[in-house]
Amino acid sequence: MTSPRLAVSTPTGRMYRRDLSQPATVPSITTVMSVAAPDLSGWAGYLAATTLSEDSRLPEALQTPGAVRPLVREAASAAERFRDAAAERGDRLHNYAEAWALRALGQAHELEAARAKLEDHGELANAAHFEAWWRDYGVEPVAAEVTIWNATLGYAGTIDLVARIGGRLCLVDYKTRGVDRDGQLKRPDEKVIMQLAAAAQAEEQNVDAEAGRWEPWPHPRNPLLLAVALGAAPARTYLATEAAVPTYFAQFQALHAAWQARQMIATNPSALTEIAPPAAPA
């Protein structure tokens, strides 16, 4: 398994390095995409207000001076708690999917430990839905959690799964999703096409994180790009259409240029220089 230690968190996002002895030099695919991240302040405010209004302690607190303020502070962090809980659920299921693939590849894995974590959180159904997807699609794994590098543009990332499905090479990205009113998993956001399109432009793959050893990307340039929604309902698989991929990669390139500009501005924050009035004419 490729070591995740090649990726490090920085004030400007997640960055990658060539080996463990070098500083991080290129952004992750998701860091580049975050340049266009949506403004969620409205959602966060709504969630905070809803959390406060549904707090069973609120009626009593309204009768006591100063008792409401602690509830308000607690409700204000509702969005962060929701986000963190969702991220943890996603990590548990991703880890299980990775371990499942590693076992299928005959490599070292921690499948039982990953399954135990799902069981501890009452999420074994999520594992069962993933296993059913793997079986139904006849997945033939090639590699799991592959760290890739594109030196031409300057970025890196990790592909959840490289596999053959139906005789075609596929790059697979797992997206943990909630359940909609019909009991089905929600569709992934279409920006996943941008993520997959960037991954498909891999030039190298890491084969030894400790030694910093990389090899040329060995796969064809025209894989199928699949986003697989996973969660507490049967998995759903979405194909990035061939016509859409170039457009989404062009968007990624534009965001990469914007990210680079931000980096340059951050190193020279005082771009405005005060000047005096011009000298009066003689």
mmCIF file of C-alpha atoms in Angstrom:
data_model
loop_
_atom_site.group_PDB
_atom_site.id
_atom_site.type_symbol
_atom_site.label_atom_id
_atom_site.label_comp_id
_atom_site.label_asym_id
_atom_site.label_seq_id
_atom_site.Cartn_x
_atom_site.Cartn_y
_atom_site.Cartn_z
ATOM 1 C CA MET A 1 0.000 0.000 0.000
ATOM 2 C CA THR A 2 1.285 3.464 -0.850
ATOM 3 C CA SER A 3 2.114 5.438 2.277
ATOM 4 C CA PRO A 4 -0.198 8.392 2.872
ATOM 5 C CA ARG A 5 2.724 10.177 4.520
ATOM 6 C CA LEU A 6 3.682 11.531 1.117
ATOM 7 C CA ALA A 7 0.746 13.867 1.641
ATOM 8 C CA VAL A 8 0.962 16.547 4.330
ATOM 9 C CA SER A 9 -1.481 19.179 5.522
ATOM 10 C CA THR A 10 -0.356 22.796 5.170
ATOM 11 C CA PRO A 11 -2.073 26.173 5.722
ATOM 12 C CA THR A 12 -2.832 26.220 1.989
ATOM 13 C CA GLY A 13 -4.297 22.716 1.864
ATOM 14 C CA ARG A 14 -3.078 19.195 1.321
ATOM 15 C CA MET A 15 0.315 18.994 -0.413
ATOM 16 C CA TYR A 16 2.433 16.112 -1.743
ATOM 17 C CA ARG A 17 6.149 15.439 -1.700
ATOM 18 C CA ARG A 18 8.341 13.116 -3.744
ATOM 19 C CA ASP A 19 9.771 11.323 -0.718
ATOM 20 C CA LEU A 20 9.678 11.583 3.046
ATOM 21 C CA SER A 21 12.910 13.599 3.249
ATOM 22 C CA GLN A 22 11.696 16.394 0.961
ATOM 23 C CA PRO A 23 9.276 19.249 1.539
ATOM 24 C CA ALA A 24 5.859 19.139 -0.096
ATOM 25 C CA THR A 25 5.913 20.883 -3.471
ATOM 26 C CA VAL A 26 2.629 20.259 -5.297
ATOM 27 C CA PRO A 27 -1.025 20.486 -4.261
ATOM 28 C CA SER A 28 -3.388 17.572 -4.079
ATOM 29 C CA ILE A 29 -6.167 17.283 -6.640
ATOM 30 C CA THR A 30 -8.757 18.114 -3.981
ATOM 31 C CA THR A 31 -6.771 21.151 -2.817
ATOM 32 C CA VAL A 32 -6.822 22.550 -6.354
ATOM 33 C CA MET A 33 -10.557 21.879 -6.569
ATOM 34 C CA SER A 34 -11.147 23.646 -3.247
ATOM 35 C CA VAL A 35 -10.372 26.961 -4.961
ATOM 36 C CA ALA A 36 -13.947 26.807 -6.239
ATOM 37 C CA ALA A 37 -15.465 25.421 -3.033
ATOM 38 C CA PRO A 38 -19.063 26.615 -2.492
ATOM 39 C CA ASP A 39 -19.973 29.051 0.278
ATOM 40 C CA LEU A 40 -21.656 26.918 2.956
ATOM 41 C CA SER A 41 -22.200 29.708 5.484
ATOM 42 C CA GLY A 42 -25.942 29.761 4.765
ATOM 43 C CA TRP A 43 -26.236 26.031 5.344
ATOM 44 C CA ALA A 44 -24.144 26.264 8.505
ATOM 45 C CA GLY A 45 -26.358 29.049 9.855
ATOM 46 C CA TYR A 46 -29.531 27.122 9.082
ATOM 47 C CA LEU A 47 -28.162 23.995 10.767
ATOM 48 C CA ALA A 48 -27.174 25.999 13.852
ATOM 49 C CA ALA A 49 -30.623 27.595 14.098
ATOM 50 C CA THR A 50 -32.354 24.241 13.618
ATOM 51 C CA THR A 51 -30.153 22.590 16.227
ATOM 52 C CA LEU A 52 -30.937 25.324 18.749
ATOM 53 C CA SER A 53 -34.678 25.289 18.074
ATOM 54 C CA GLU A 54 -34.820 21.514 18.544
ATOM 55 C CA ASP A 55 -32.775 21.513 21.756
ATOM 56 C CA SER A 56 -34.991 20.144 24.532
ATOM 57 C CA ARG A 57 -33.157 22.329 27.054
ATOM 58 C CA LEU A 58 -34.142 25.580 25.322
ATOM 59 C CA PRO A 59 -37.548 26.236 27.007
ATOM 60 C CA GLU A 60 -36.064 25.974 30.487
ATOM 61 C CA ALA A 61 -32.982 27.983 29.500
ATOM 62 C CA LEU A 62 -35.163 30.849 28.302
ATOM 63 C CA GLN A 63 -36.381 31.285 31.884
ATOM 64 C CA THR A 64 -32.873 31.665 33.279
ATOM 65 C CA PRO A 65 -30.660 34.688 32.488
ATOM 66 C CA GLY A 66 -27.415 33.592 30.841
ATOM 67 C CA ALA A 67 -28.502 29.993 30.311
ATOM 68 C CA VAL A 68 -29.201 30.423 26.602
ATOM 69 C CA ARG A 69 -25.705 31.536 25.648
ATOM 70 C CA PRO A 70 -24.051 28.098 26.224
ATOM 71 C CA LEU A 71 -26.739 26.486 24.068
ATOM 72 C CA VAL A 72 -26.109 29.040 21.319
ATOM 73 C CA ARG A 73 -22.367 28.342 21.395
ATOM 74 C CA GLU A 74 -23.025 24.616 21.202
ATOM 75 C CA ALA A 75 -25.469 25.013 18.304
ATOM 76 C CA ALA A 76 -23.021 27.250 16.434
ATOM 77 C CA SER A 77 -20.635 24.306 16.086
ATOM 78 C CA ALA A 78 -23.338 21.965 14.733
ATOM 79 C CA ALA A 79 -22.050 22.244 11.162
ATOM 80 C CA GLU A 80 -18.525 21.309 12.240
ATOM 81 C CA ARG A 81 -19.797 18.305 14.196
ATOM 82 C CA PHE A 82 -21.940 17.199 11.253
ATOM 83 C CA ARG A 83 -18.996 17.569 8.852
ATOM 84 C CA ASP A 84 -16.586 15.732 11.143
ATOM 85 C CA ALA A 85 -19.028 12.859 11.740
ATOM 86 C CA ALA A 86 -19.628 12.493 7.999
ATOM 87 C CA ALA A 87 -15.877 12.492 7.335
ATOM 88 C CA GLU A 88 -15.326 9.807 9.966
ATOM 89 C CA ARG A 89 -18.081 7.618 8.478
ATOM 90 C CA GLY A 90 -16.514 8.051 5.057
ATOM 91 C CA ASP A 91 -13.061 7.158 6.358
ATOM 92 C CA ARG A 92 -14.325 3.979 7.998
ATOM 93 C CA LEU A 93 -15.990 2.772 4.807
ATOM 94 C CA HIS A 94 -13.059 3.837 2.589
ATOM 95 C CA ASN A 95 -10.670 1.939 4.851
ATOM 96 C CA TYR A 96 -12.837 -1.152 4.595
ATOM 97 C CA ALA A 97 -13.017 -0.880 0.798
ATOM 98 C CA GLU A 98 -9.245 -0.436 0.597
ATOM 99 C CA ALA A 99 -8.560 -3.423 2.852
ATOM 100 C CA TRP A 100 -11.019 -5.533 0.835
ATOM 101 C CA ALA A 101 -9.145 -4.707 -2.381
ATOM 102 C CA LEU A 102 -5.748 -5.356 -0.804
ATOM 103 C CA ARG A 103 -6.906 -8.787 0.351
ATOM 104 C CA ALA A 104 -8.140 -9.554 -3.159
ATOM 105 C CA LEU A 105 -4.713 -8.527 -4.484
ATOM 106 C CA GLY A 106 -2.960 -10.858 -2.025
ATOM 107 C CA GLN A 107 -1.313 -7.934 -0.233
ATOM 108 C CA ALA A 108 -1.074 -7.082 3.459
ATOM 109 C CA HIS A 109 -4.384 -5.763 4.766
ATOM 110 C CA GLU A 110 -6.307 -4.928 7.948
ATOM 111 C CA LEU A 111 -9.743 -6.065 6.841
ATOM 112 C CA GLU A 112 -10.839 -7.481 10.179
ATOM 113 C CA ALA A 113 -9.855 -4.309 12.026
ATOM 114 C CA ALA A 114 -11.687 -2.173 9.457
ATOM 115 C CA ARG A 115 -14.759 -4.370 9.756
ATOM 116 C CA ALA A 116 -14.639 -4.175 13.545
ATOM 117 C CA LYS A 117 -14.712 -0.361 13.398
ATOM 118 C CA LEU A 118 -17.784 -0.477 11.177
ATOM 119 C CA GLU A 119 -19.439 -2.891 13.590
ATOM 120 C CA ASP A 120 -18.634 -0.645 16.558
ATOM 121 C CA HIS A 121 -20.578 2.154 14.852
ATOM 122 C CA GLY A 122 -23.464 0.016 13.653
ATOM 123 C CA GLU A 123 -22.371 0.305 10.026
ATOM 124 C CA LEU A 124 -21.972 -3.312 8.932
ATOM 125 C CA ALA A 125 -24.776 -2.781 6.402
ATOM 126 C CA ASN A 126 -22.468 -0.316 4.633
ATOM 127 C CA ALA A 127 -19.869 -3.076 4.283
ATOM 128 C CA ALA A 128 -22.483 -5.508 2.956
ATOM 129 C CA HIS A 129 -23.611 -3.025 0.293
ATOM 130 C CA PHE A 130 -20.010 -2.486 -0.774
ATOM 131 C CA GLU A 131 -19.380 -6.216 -1.008
ATOM 132 C CA ALA A 132 -22.537 -6.632 -3.103
ATOM 133 C CA TRP A 133 -21.320 -3.922 -5.488
ATOM 134 C CA TRP A 134 -17.933 -5.620 -5.827
ATOM 135 C CA ARG A 135 -19.609 -8.942 -6.605
ATOM 136 C CA ASP A 136 -22.280 -7.586 -8.960
ATOM 137 C CA TYR A 137 -19.785 -5.634 -11.061
ATOM 138 C CA GLY A 138 -17.236 -8.443 -11.163
ATOM 139 C CA VAL A 139 -14.436 -6.166 -9.960
ATOM 140 C CA GLU A 140 -10.907 -7.350 -10.803
ATOM 141 C CA PRO A 141 -8.577 -5.121 -8.744
ATOM 142 C CA VAL A 142 -5.307 -3.894 -10.207
ATOM 143 C CA ALA A 143 -4.210 -1.554 -7.402
ATOM 144 C CA ALA A 144 -5.692 0.193 -4.369
ATOM 145 C CA GLU A 145 -4.954 3.658 -2.970
ATOM 146 C CA VAL A 146 -2.497 4.559 -5.721
ATOM 147 C CA THR A 147 -0.590 7.830 -5.289
ATOM 148 C CA ILE A 148 -0.081 9.517 -8.654
ATOM 149 C CA TRP A 149 1.973 12.511 -9.828
ATOM 150 C CA ASN A 150 1.579 14.901 -12.750
ATOM 151 C CA ALA A 151 4.757 16.956 -13.178
ATOM 152 C CA THR A 152 3.591 18.764 -16.310
ATOM 153 C CA LEU A 153 0.930 20.757 -14.483
ATOM 154 C CA GLY A 154 2.172 20.174 -10.952
ATOM 155 C CA TYR A 155 -0.192 18.161 -8.749
ATOM 156 C CA ALA A 156 -0.599 14.769 -7.113
ATOM 157 C CA GLY A 157 -3.389 12.679 -5.669
ATOM 158 C CA THR A 158 -4.592 9.263 -4.631
ATOM 159 C CA ILE A 159 -6.875 6.983 -6.640
ATOM 160 C CA ASP A 160 -9.156 4.818 -4.505
ATOM 161 C CA LEU A 161 -9.123 1.855 -6.877
ATOM 162 C CA VAL A 162 -7.705 0.853 -10.247
ATOM 163 C CA ALA A 163 -9.595 -2.175 -11.529
ATOM 164 C CA ARG A 164 -10.890 -4.028 -14.536
ATOM 165 C CA ILE A 165 -14.656 -4.140 -14.792
ATOM 166 C CA GLY A 166 -16.359 -5.694 -17.780
ATOM 167 C CA GLY A 167 -12.995 -6.044 -19.491
ATOM 168 C CA ARG A 168 -12.203 -2.291 -19.276
ATOM 169 C CA LEU A 169 -9.653 -0.558 -17.111
ATOM 170 C CA CYS A 170 -11.411 1.735 -14.636
ATOM 171 C CA LEU A 171 -10.371 4.440 -12.191
ATOM 172 C CA VAL A 172 -12.797 4.316 -9.282
ATOM 173 C CA ASP A 173 -13.497 6.986 -6.704
ATOM 174 C CA TYR A 174 -15.668 6.068 -3.728
ATOM 175 C CA LYS A 175 -18.093 8.710 -2.459
ATOM 176 C CA THR A 176 -19.873 8.090 0.834
ATOM 177 C CA ARG A 177 -23.390 9.450 0.461
ATOM 178 C CA GLY A 178 -26.508 9.820 2.573
ATOM 179 C CA VAL A 179 -29.891 8.318 1.768
ATOM 180 C CA ASP A 180 -32.605 10.335 0.011
ATOM 181 C CA ARG A 181 -36.377 10.260 0.628
ATOM 182 C CA ASP A 182 -36.741 7.269 -1.673
ATOM 183 C CA GLY A 183 -34.264 5.227 0.350
ATOM 184 C CA GLN A 184 -31.570 5.454 -2.326
ATOM 185 C CA LEU A 185 -28.077 6.860 -1.989
ATOM 186 C CA LYS A 186 -27.782 10.435 -3.176
ATOM 187 C CA ARG A 187 -25.923 11.132 -6.425
ATOM 188 C CA PRO A 188 -22.284 12.239 -6.137
ATOM 189 C CA ASP A 189 -21.600 15.868 -6.966
ATOM 190 C CA GLU A 190 -20.549 16.152 -10.617
ATOM 191 C CA LYS A 191 -17.264 17.759 -9.608
ATOM 192 C CA VAL A 192 -16.108 14.169 -9.054
ATOM 193 C CA ILE A 193 -15.635 14.130 -12.844
ATOM 194 C CA MET A 194 -12.978 16.832 -12.430
ATOM 195 C CA GLN A 195 -11.261 14.762 -9.749
ATOM 196 C CA LEU A 196 -11.261 11.627 -11.892
ATOM 197 C CA ALA A 197 -10.208 13.506 -15.032
ATOM 198 C CA ALA A 198 -7.175 14.884 -13.189
ATOM 199 C CA ALA A 199 -6.318 11.428 -11.870
ATOM 200 C CA ALA A 200 -6.533 10.024 -15.405
ATOM 201 C CA GLN A 201 -3.700 12.384 -16.416
ATOM 202 C CA ALA A 202 -1.277 10.599 -14.089
ATOM 203 C CA GLU A 203 2.300 10.547 -15.360
ATOM 204 C CA GLU A 204 3.847 8.542 -12.508
ATOM 205 C CA GLN A 205 2.767 6.312 -9.656
ATOM 206 C CA ASN A 206 4.486 5.825 -6.338
ATOM 207 C CA VAL A 207 5.720 2.311 -5.633
ATOM 208 C CA ASP A 208 7.777 2.940 -2.476
ATOM 209 C CA ALA A 209 7.017 5.898 -0.222
ATOM 210 C CA GLU A 210 9.946 5.284 2.113
ATOM 211 C CA ALA A 211 12.485 5.332 -0.721
ATOM 212 C CA GLY A 212 10.591 7.907 -2.771
ATOM 213 C CA ARG A 213 10.525 5.552 -5.755
ATOM 214 C CA TRP A 214 8.225 6.367 -8.652
ATOM 215 C CA GLU A 215 7.508 4.590 -11.909
ATOM 216 C CA PRO A 216 5.868 5.772 -15.127
ATOM 217 C CA TRP A 217 2.082 5.390 -15.134
ATOM 218 C CA PRO A 218 1.618 1.962 -16.720
ATOM 219 C CA HIS A 219 -2.023 2.170 -17.769
ATOM 220 C CA PRO A 220 -3.800 3.400 -20.923
ATOM 221 C CA ARG A 221 -4.888 7.033 -21.181
ATOM 222 C CA ASN A 222 -8.531 6.200 -21.836
ATOM 223 C CA PRO A 223 -9.802 4.397 -18.714
ATOM 224 C CA LEU A 224 -13.422 4.455 -17.698
ATOM 225 C CA LEU A 225 -13.928 6.937 -14.864
ATOM 226 C CA LEU A 226 -16.372 5.682 -12.241
ATOM 227 C CA ALA A 227 -17.814 7.389 -9.172
ATOM 228 C CA VAL A 228 -19.311 4.826 -6.804
ATOM 229 C CA ALA A 229 -21.743 6.062 -4.168
ATOM 230 C CA LEU A 230 -21.462 3.975 -0.987
ATOM 231 C CA GLY A 231 -23.404 4.056 2.252
ATOM 232 C CA ALA A 232 -26.398 2.659 4.084
ATOM 233 C CA ALA A 233 -28.220 1.555 0.914
ATOM 234 C CA PRO A 234 -27.239 -0.373 -2.240
ATOM 235 C CA ALA A 235 -24.278 1.194 -4.041
ATOM 236 C CA ARG A 236 -24.829 3.257 -7.163
ATOM 237 C CA THR A 237 -22.254 3.524 -9.952
ATOM 238 C CA TYR A 238 -21.873 6.547 -12.221
ATOM 239 C CA LEU A 239 -19.784 6.790 -15.394
ATOM 240 C CA ALA A 240 -18.143 10.053 -16.442
ATOM 241 C CA THR A 241 -19.142 10.389 -20.085
ATOM 242 C CA GLU A 242 -16.316 10.577 -22.592
ATOM 243 C CA ALA A 243 -17.559 13.915 -23.944
ATOM 244 C CA ALA A 244 -17.567 15.543 -20.501
ATOM 245 C CA VAL A 245 -14.067 14.600 -19.385
ATOM 246 C CA PRO A 246 -12.037 17.151 -21.443
ATOM 247 C CA THR A 247 -14.264 20.006 -20.281
ATOM 248 C CA TYR A 248 -13.901 19.071 -16.630
ATOM 249 C CA PHE A 249 -10.135 18.695 -16.977
ATOM 250 C CA ALA A 250 -10.007 22.151 -18.575
ATOM 251 C CA GLN A 251 -11.832 23.441 -15.504
ATOM 252 C CA PHE A 252 -9.273 21.719 -13.291
ATOM 253 C CA GLN A 253 -6.439 23.396 -15.229
ATOM 254 C CA ALA A 254 -8.085 26.786 -14.722
ATOM 255 C CA LEU A 255 -8.446 26.163 -10.988
ATOM 256 C CA HIS A 256 -4.807 25.078 -10.840
ATOM 257 C CA ALA A 257 -3.785 28.413 -12.371
ATOM 258 C CA ALA A 258 -5.943 30.199 -9.793
ATOM 259 C CA TRP A 259 -4.347 28.169 -6.997
ATOM 260 C CA GLN A 260 -0.869 29.129 -8.238
ATOM 261 C CA ALA A 261 -1.882 32.792 -8.332
ATOM 262 C CA ARG A 262 -3.095 32.568 -4.747
ATOM 263 C CA GLN A 263 0.235 31.090 -3.709
ATOM 264 C CA MET A 264 2.136 33.934 -5.375
ATOM 265 C CA ILE A 265 -0.119 36.555 -3.781
ATOM 266 C CA ALA A 266 0.320 34.938 -0.370
ATOM 267 C CA THR A 267 4.100 35.409 -0.613
ATOM 268 C CA ASN A 268 3.724 39.081 -1.562
ATOM 269 C CA PRO A 269 0.754 40.373 0.420
ATOM 270 C CA SER A 270 1.749 44.069 0.202
ATOM 271 C CA ALA A 271 1.059 44.592 -3.481
ATOM 272 C CA LEU A 272 -0.391 48.081 -2.961
ATOM 273 C CA THR A 273 2.210 50.834 -2.525
ATOM 274 C CA GLU A 274 1.210 54.256 -1.231
ATOM 275 C CA ILE A 275 2.458 57.150 -3.359
ATOM 276 C CA ALA A 276 2.649 60.901 -2.783
ATOM 277 C CA PRO A 277 0.879 63.476 -4.957
ATOM 278 C CA PRO A 278 2.766 64.443 -8.108
ATOM 279 C CA ALA A 279 5.014 67.483 -7.866
ATOM 280 C CA ALA A 280 3.348 70.795 -8.807
ATOM 281 C CA PRO A 281 4.386 72.085 -12.246
ATOM 282 C CA ALA A 282 7.205 74.664 -12.155
#
